[in-house]
PDB file of C-alpha atoms in Angstrom:
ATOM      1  CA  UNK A  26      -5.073 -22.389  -5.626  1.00  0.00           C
ATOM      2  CA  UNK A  27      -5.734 -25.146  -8.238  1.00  0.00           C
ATOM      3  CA  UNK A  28      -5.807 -22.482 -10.789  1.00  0.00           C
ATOM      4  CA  UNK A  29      -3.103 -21.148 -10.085  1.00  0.00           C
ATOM      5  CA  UNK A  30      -0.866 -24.557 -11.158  1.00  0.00           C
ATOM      6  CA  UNK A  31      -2.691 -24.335 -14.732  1.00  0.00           C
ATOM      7  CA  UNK A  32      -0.538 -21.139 -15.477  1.00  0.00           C
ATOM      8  CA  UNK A  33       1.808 -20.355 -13.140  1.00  0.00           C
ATOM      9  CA  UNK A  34       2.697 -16.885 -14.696  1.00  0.00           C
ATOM     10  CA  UNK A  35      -1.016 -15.562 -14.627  1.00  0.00           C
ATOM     11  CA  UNK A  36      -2.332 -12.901 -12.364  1.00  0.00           C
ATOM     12  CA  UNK A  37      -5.320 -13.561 -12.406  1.00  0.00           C
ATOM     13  CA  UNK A  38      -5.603 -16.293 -10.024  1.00  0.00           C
ATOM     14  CA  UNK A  39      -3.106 -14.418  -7.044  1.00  0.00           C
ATOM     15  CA  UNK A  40      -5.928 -11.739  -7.299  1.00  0.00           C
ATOM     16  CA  UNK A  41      -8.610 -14.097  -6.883  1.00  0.00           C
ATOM     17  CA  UNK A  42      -6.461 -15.742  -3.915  1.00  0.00           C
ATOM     18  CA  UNK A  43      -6.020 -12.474  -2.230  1.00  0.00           C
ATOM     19  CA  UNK A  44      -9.843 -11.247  -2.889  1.00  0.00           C
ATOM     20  CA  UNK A  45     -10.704 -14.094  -1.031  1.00  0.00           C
ATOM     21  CA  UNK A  46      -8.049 -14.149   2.153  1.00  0.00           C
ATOM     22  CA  UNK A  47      -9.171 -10.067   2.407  1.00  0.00           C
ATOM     23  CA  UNK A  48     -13.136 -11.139   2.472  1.00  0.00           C
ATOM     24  CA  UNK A  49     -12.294 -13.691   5.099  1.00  0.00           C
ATOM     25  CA  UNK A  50      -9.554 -11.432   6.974  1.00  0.00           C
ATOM     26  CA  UNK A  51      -6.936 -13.548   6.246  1.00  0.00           C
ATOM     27  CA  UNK A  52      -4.019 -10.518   6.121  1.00  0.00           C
ATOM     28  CA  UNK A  53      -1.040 -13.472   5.912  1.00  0.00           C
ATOM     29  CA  UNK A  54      -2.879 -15.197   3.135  1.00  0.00           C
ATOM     30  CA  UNK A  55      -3.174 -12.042   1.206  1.00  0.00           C
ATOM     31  CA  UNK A  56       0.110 -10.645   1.544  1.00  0.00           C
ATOM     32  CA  UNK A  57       1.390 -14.001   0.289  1.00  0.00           C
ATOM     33  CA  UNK A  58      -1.009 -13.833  -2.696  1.00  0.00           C
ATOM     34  CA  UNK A  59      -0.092 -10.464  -3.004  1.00  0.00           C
ATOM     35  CA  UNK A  60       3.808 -10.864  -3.171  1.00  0.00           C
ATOM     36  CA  UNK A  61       3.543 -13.680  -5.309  1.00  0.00           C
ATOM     37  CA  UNK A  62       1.732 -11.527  -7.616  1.00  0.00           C
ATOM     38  CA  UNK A  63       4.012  -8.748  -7.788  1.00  0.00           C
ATOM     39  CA  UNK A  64       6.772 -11.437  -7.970  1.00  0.00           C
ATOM     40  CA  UNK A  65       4.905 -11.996 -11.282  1.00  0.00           C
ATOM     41  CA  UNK A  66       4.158  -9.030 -12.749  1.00  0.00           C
ATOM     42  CA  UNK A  67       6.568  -6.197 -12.447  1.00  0.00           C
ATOM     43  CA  UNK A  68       4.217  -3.091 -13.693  1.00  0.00           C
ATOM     44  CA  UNK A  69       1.165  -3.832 -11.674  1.00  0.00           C
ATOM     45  CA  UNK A  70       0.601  -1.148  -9.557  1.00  0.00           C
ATOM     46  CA  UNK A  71      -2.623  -2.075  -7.698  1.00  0.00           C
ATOM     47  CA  UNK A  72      -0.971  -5.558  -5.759  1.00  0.00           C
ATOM     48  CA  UNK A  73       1.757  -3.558  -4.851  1.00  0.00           C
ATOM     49  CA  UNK A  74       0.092  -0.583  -3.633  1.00  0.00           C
ATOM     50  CA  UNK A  75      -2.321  -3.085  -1.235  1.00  0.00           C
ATOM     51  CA  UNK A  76       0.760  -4.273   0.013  1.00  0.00           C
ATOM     52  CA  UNK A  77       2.162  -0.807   0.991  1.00  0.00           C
ATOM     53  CA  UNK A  78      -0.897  -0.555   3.691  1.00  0.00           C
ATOM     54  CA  UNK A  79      -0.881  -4.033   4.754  1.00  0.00           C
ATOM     55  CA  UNK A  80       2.847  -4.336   5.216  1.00  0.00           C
ATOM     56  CA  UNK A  81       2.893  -1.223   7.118  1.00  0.00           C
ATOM     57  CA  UNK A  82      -0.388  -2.212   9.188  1.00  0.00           C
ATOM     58  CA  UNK A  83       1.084  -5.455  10.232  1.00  0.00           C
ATOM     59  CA  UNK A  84       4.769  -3.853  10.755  1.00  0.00           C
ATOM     60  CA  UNK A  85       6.440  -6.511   8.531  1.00  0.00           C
ATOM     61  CA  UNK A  86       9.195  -4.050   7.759  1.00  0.00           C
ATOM     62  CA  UNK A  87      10.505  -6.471   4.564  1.00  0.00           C
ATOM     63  CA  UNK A  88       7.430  -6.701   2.272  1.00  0.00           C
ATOM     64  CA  UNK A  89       7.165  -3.197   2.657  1.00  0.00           C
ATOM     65  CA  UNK A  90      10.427  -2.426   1.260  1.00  0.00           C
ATOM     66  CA  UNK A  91       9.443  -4.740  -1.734  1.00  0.00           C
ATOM     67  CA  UNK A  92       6.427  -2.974  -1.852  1.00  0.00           C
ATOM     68  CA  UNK A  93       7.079   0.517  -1.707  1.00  0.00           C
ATOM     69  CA  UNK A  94      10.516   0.104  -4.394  1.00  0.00           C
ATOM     70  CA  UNK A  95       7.612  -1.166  -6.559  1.00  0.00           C
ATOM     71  CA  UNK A  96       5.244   1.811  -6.317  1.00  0.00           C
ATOM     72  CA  UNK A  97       8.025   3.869  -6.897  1.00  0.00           C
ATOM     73  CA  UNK A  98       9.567   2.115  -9.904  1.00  0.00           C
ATOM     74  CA  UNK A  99       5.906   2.158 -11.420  1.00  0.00           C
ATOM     75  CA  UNK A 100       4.353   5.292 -10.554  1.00  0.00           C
ATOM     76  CA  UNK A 101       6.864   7.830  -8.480  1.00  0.00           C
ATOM     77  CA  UNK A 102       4.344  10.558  -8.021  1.00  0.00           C
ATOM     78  CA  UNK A 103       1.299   8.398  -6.777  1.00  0.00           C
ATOM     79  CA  UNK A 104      -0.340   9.301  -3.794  1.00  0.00           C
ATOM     80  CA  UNK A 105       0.571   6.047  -2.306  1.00  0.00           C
ATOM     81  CA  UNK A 106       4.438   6.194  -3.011  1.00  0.00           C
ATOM     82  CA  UNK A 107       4.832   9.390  -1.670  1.00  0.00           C
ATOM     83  CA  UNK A 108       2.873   8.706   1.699  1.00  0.00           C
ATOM     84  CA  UNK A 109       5.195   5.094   1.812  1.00  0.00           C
ATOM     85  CA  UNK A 110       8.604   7.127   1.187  1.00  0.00           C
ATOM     86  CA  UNK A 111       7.313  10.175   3.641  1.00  0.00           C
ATOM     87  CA  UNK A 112       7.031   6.786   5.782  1.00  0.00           C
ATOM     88  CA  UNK A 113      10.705   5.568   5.094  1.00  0.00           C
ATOM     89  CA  UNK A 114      12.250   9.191   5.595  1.00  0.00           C
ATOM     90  CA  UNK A 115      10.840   9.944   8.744  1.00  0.00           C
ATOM     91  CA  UNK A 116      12.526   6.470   9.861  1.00  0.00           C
ATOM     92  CA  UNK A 117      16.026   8.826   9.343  1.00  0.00           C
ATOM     93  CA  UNK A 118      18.075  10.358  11.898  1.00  0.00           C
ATOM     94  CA  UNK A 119      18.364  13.409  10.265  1.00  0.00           C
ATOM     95  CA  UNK A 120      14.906  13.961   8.641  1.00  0.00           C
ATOM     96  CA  UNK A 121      14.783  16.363   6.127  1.00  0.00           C
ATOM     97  CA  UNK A 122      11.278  18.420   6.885  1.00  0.00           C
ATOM     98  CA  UNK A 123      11.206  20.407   4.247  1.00  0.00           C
ATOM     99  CA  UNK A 124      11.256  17.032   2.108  1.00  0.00           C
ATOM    100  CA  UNK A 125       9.082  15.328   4.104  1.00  0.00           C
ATOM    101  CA  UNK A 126       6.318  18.316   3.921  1.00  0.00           C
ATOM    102  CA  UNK A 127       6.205  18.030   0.566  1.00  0.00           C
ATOM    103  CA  UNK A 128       5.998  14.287  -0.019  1.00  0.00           C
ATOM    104  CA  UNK A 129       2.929  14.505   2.665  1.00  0.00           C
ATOM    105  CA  UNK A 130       1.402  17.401   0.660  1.00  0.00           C
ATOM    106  CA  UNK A 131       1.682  16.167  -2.301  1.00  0.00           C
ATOM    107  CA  UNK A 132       0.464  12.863  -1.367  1.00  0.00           C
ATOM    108  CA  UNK A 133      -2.590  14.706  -0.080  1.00  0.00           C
ATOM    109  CA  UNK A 134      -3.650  15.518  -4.488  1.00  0.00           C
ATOM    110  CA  UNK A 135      -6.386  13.257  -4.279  1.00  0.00           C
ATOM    111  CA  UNK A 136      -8.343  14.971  -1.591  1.00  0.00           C
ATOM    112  CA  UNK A 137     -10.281  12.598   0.451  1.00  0.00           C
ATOM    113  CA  UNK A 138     -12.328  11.707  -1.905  1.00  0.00           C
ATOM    114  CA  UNK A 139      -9.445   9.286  -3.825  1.00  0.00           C
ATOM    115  CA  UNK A 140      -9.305   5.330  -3.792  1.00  0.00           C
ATOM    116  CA  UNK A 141     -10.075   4.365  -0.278  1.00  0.00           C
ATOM    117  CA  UNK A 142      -6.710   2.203   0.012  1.00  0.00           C
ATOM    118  CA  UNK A 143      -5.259   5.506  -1.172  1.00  0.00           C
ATOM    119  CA  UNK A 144      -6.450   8.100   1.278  1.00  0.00           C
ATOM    120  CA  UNK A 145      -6.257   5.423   3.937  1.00  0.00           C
ATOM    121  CA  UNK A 146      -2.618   4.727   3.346  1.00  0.00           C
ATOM    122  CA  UNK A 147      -2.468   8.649   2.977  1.00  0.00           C
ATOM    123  CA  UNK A 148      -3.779   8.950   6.596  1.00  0.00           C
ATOM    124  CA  UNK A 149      -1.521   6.633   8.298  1.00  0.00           C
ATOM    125  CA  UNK A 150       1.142   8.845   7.290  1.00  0.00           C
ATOM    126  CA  UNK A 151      -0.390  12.269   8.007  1.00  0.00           C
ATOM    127  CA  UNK A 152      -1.032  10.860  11.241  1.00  0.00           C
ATOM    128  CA  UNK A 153       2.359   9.636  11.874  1.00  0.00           C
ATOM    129  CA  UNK A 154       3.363  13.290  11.153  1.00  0.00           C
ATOM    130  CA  UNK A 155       1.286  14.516  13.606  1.00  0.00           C
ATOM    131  CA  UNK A 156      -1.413  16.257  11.392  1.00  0.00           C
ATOM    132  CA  UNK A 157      -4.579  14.841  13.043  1.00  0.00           C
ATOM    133  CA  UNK A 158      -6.619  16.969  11.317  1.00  0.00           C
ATOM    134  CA  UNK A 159      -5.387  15.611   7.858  1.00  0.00           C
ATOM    135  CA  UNK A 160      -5.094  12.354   8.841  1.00  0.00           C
ATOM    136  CA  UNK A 161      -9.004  12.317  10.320  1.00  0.00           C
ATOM    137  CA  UNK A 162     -10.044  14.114   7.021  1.00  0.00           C
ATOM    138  CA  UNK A 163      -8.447  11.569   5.130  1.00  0.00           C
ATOM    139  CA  UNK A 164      -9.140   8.547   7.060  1.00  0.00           C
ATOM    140  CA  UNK A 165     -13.132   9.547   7.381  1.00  0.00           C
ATOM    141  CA  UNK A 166     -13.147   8.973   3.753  1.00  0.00           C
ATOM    142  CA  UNK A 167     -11.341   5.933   3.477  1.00  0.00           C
ATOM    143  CA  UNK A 168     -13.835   4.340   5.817  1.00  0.00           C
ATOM    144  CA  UNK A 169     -17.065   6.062   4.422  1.00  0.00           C
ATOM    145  CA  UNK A 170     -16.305   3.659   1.336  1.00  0.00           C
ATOM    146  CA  UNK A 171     -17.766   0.275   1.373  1.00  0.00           C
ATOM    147  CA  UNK A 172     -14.805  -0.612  -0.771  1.00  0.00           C
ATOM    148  CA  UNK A 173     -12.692  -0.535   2.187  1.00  0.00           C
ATOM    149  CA  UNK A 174     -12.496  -3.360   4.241  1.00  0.00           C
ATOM    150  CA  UNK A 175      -9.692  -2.691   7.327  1.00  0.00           C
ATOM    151  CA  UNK A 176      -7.188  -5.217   7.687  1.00  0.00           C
TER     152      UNK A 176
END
């Protein structure tokens, strides 16, 4: 934190912040570090991305908006946008399947062998479309990662 007040416009210290509030499970403290550093830094994809699972994990339906218009402004066609947006349009009254088939399939590029935050994220939303089988696939290797640590 005392970092942080050195230079105020610097990244580096939010990351350290939130690396340390996910180590100690600290989900509030890192989505705070987290927004503050995509509040910074319009074009970083990673904070943003780490937001899209906790936000949706934790239900807080605001950062997740925030979070998910910043995947898409920075990288439309990454497995993580498209799994957040198959998210958003299955919130719809009138869903269109056929669109949200192929945001869920092509979410799926990575395999399950992708960034763990990835194919988790990826899994929350095959399973909220009722492919257990995906989302199982998918999930398995999110968690065989050390890298992962569940929120």
């Amino acid at each position: 934190e005392k970092a942080r007040s050195f230079h105020r416009e610097s990244l580096e210290p939010l990351a350290m912040l939130a690396e340390v509030a996910r180590a100690q499970s600290d989900v509030d403290a890192e989505i705070k570090a987290l927004v503050d550093a995509i509040d910074i830094d319009a074009m970083s994809f990673d904070p943003a991305a780490r937001l899209v699972g906790l936000a949706w994990a934790t239900d807080n339906k605001a950062v997740f908006q925030k979070a998910l218009q910043r995947c898409v402004a920075i990288a439309p066609t990454h497995p993580v946008s498209l799994a957040a947006l198959a998210h958003e349009l299955r919130k719809q009254k009138n869903v269109d399947k056929g669109r949200l088939s192929e945001l869920l399939t092509a979410a799926q590029k990575f395999g399950p062998g992708g960034p763990p935050e990835t194919m988790a994220i990826v899994a929350l939303a095959l399973r909220e479309h009722g492919d257990a089988a995906g989302a199982k696939l998918h999930g398995d290797g999110a968690l065989s990662n050390p890298r992962l640590h569940p929120a």
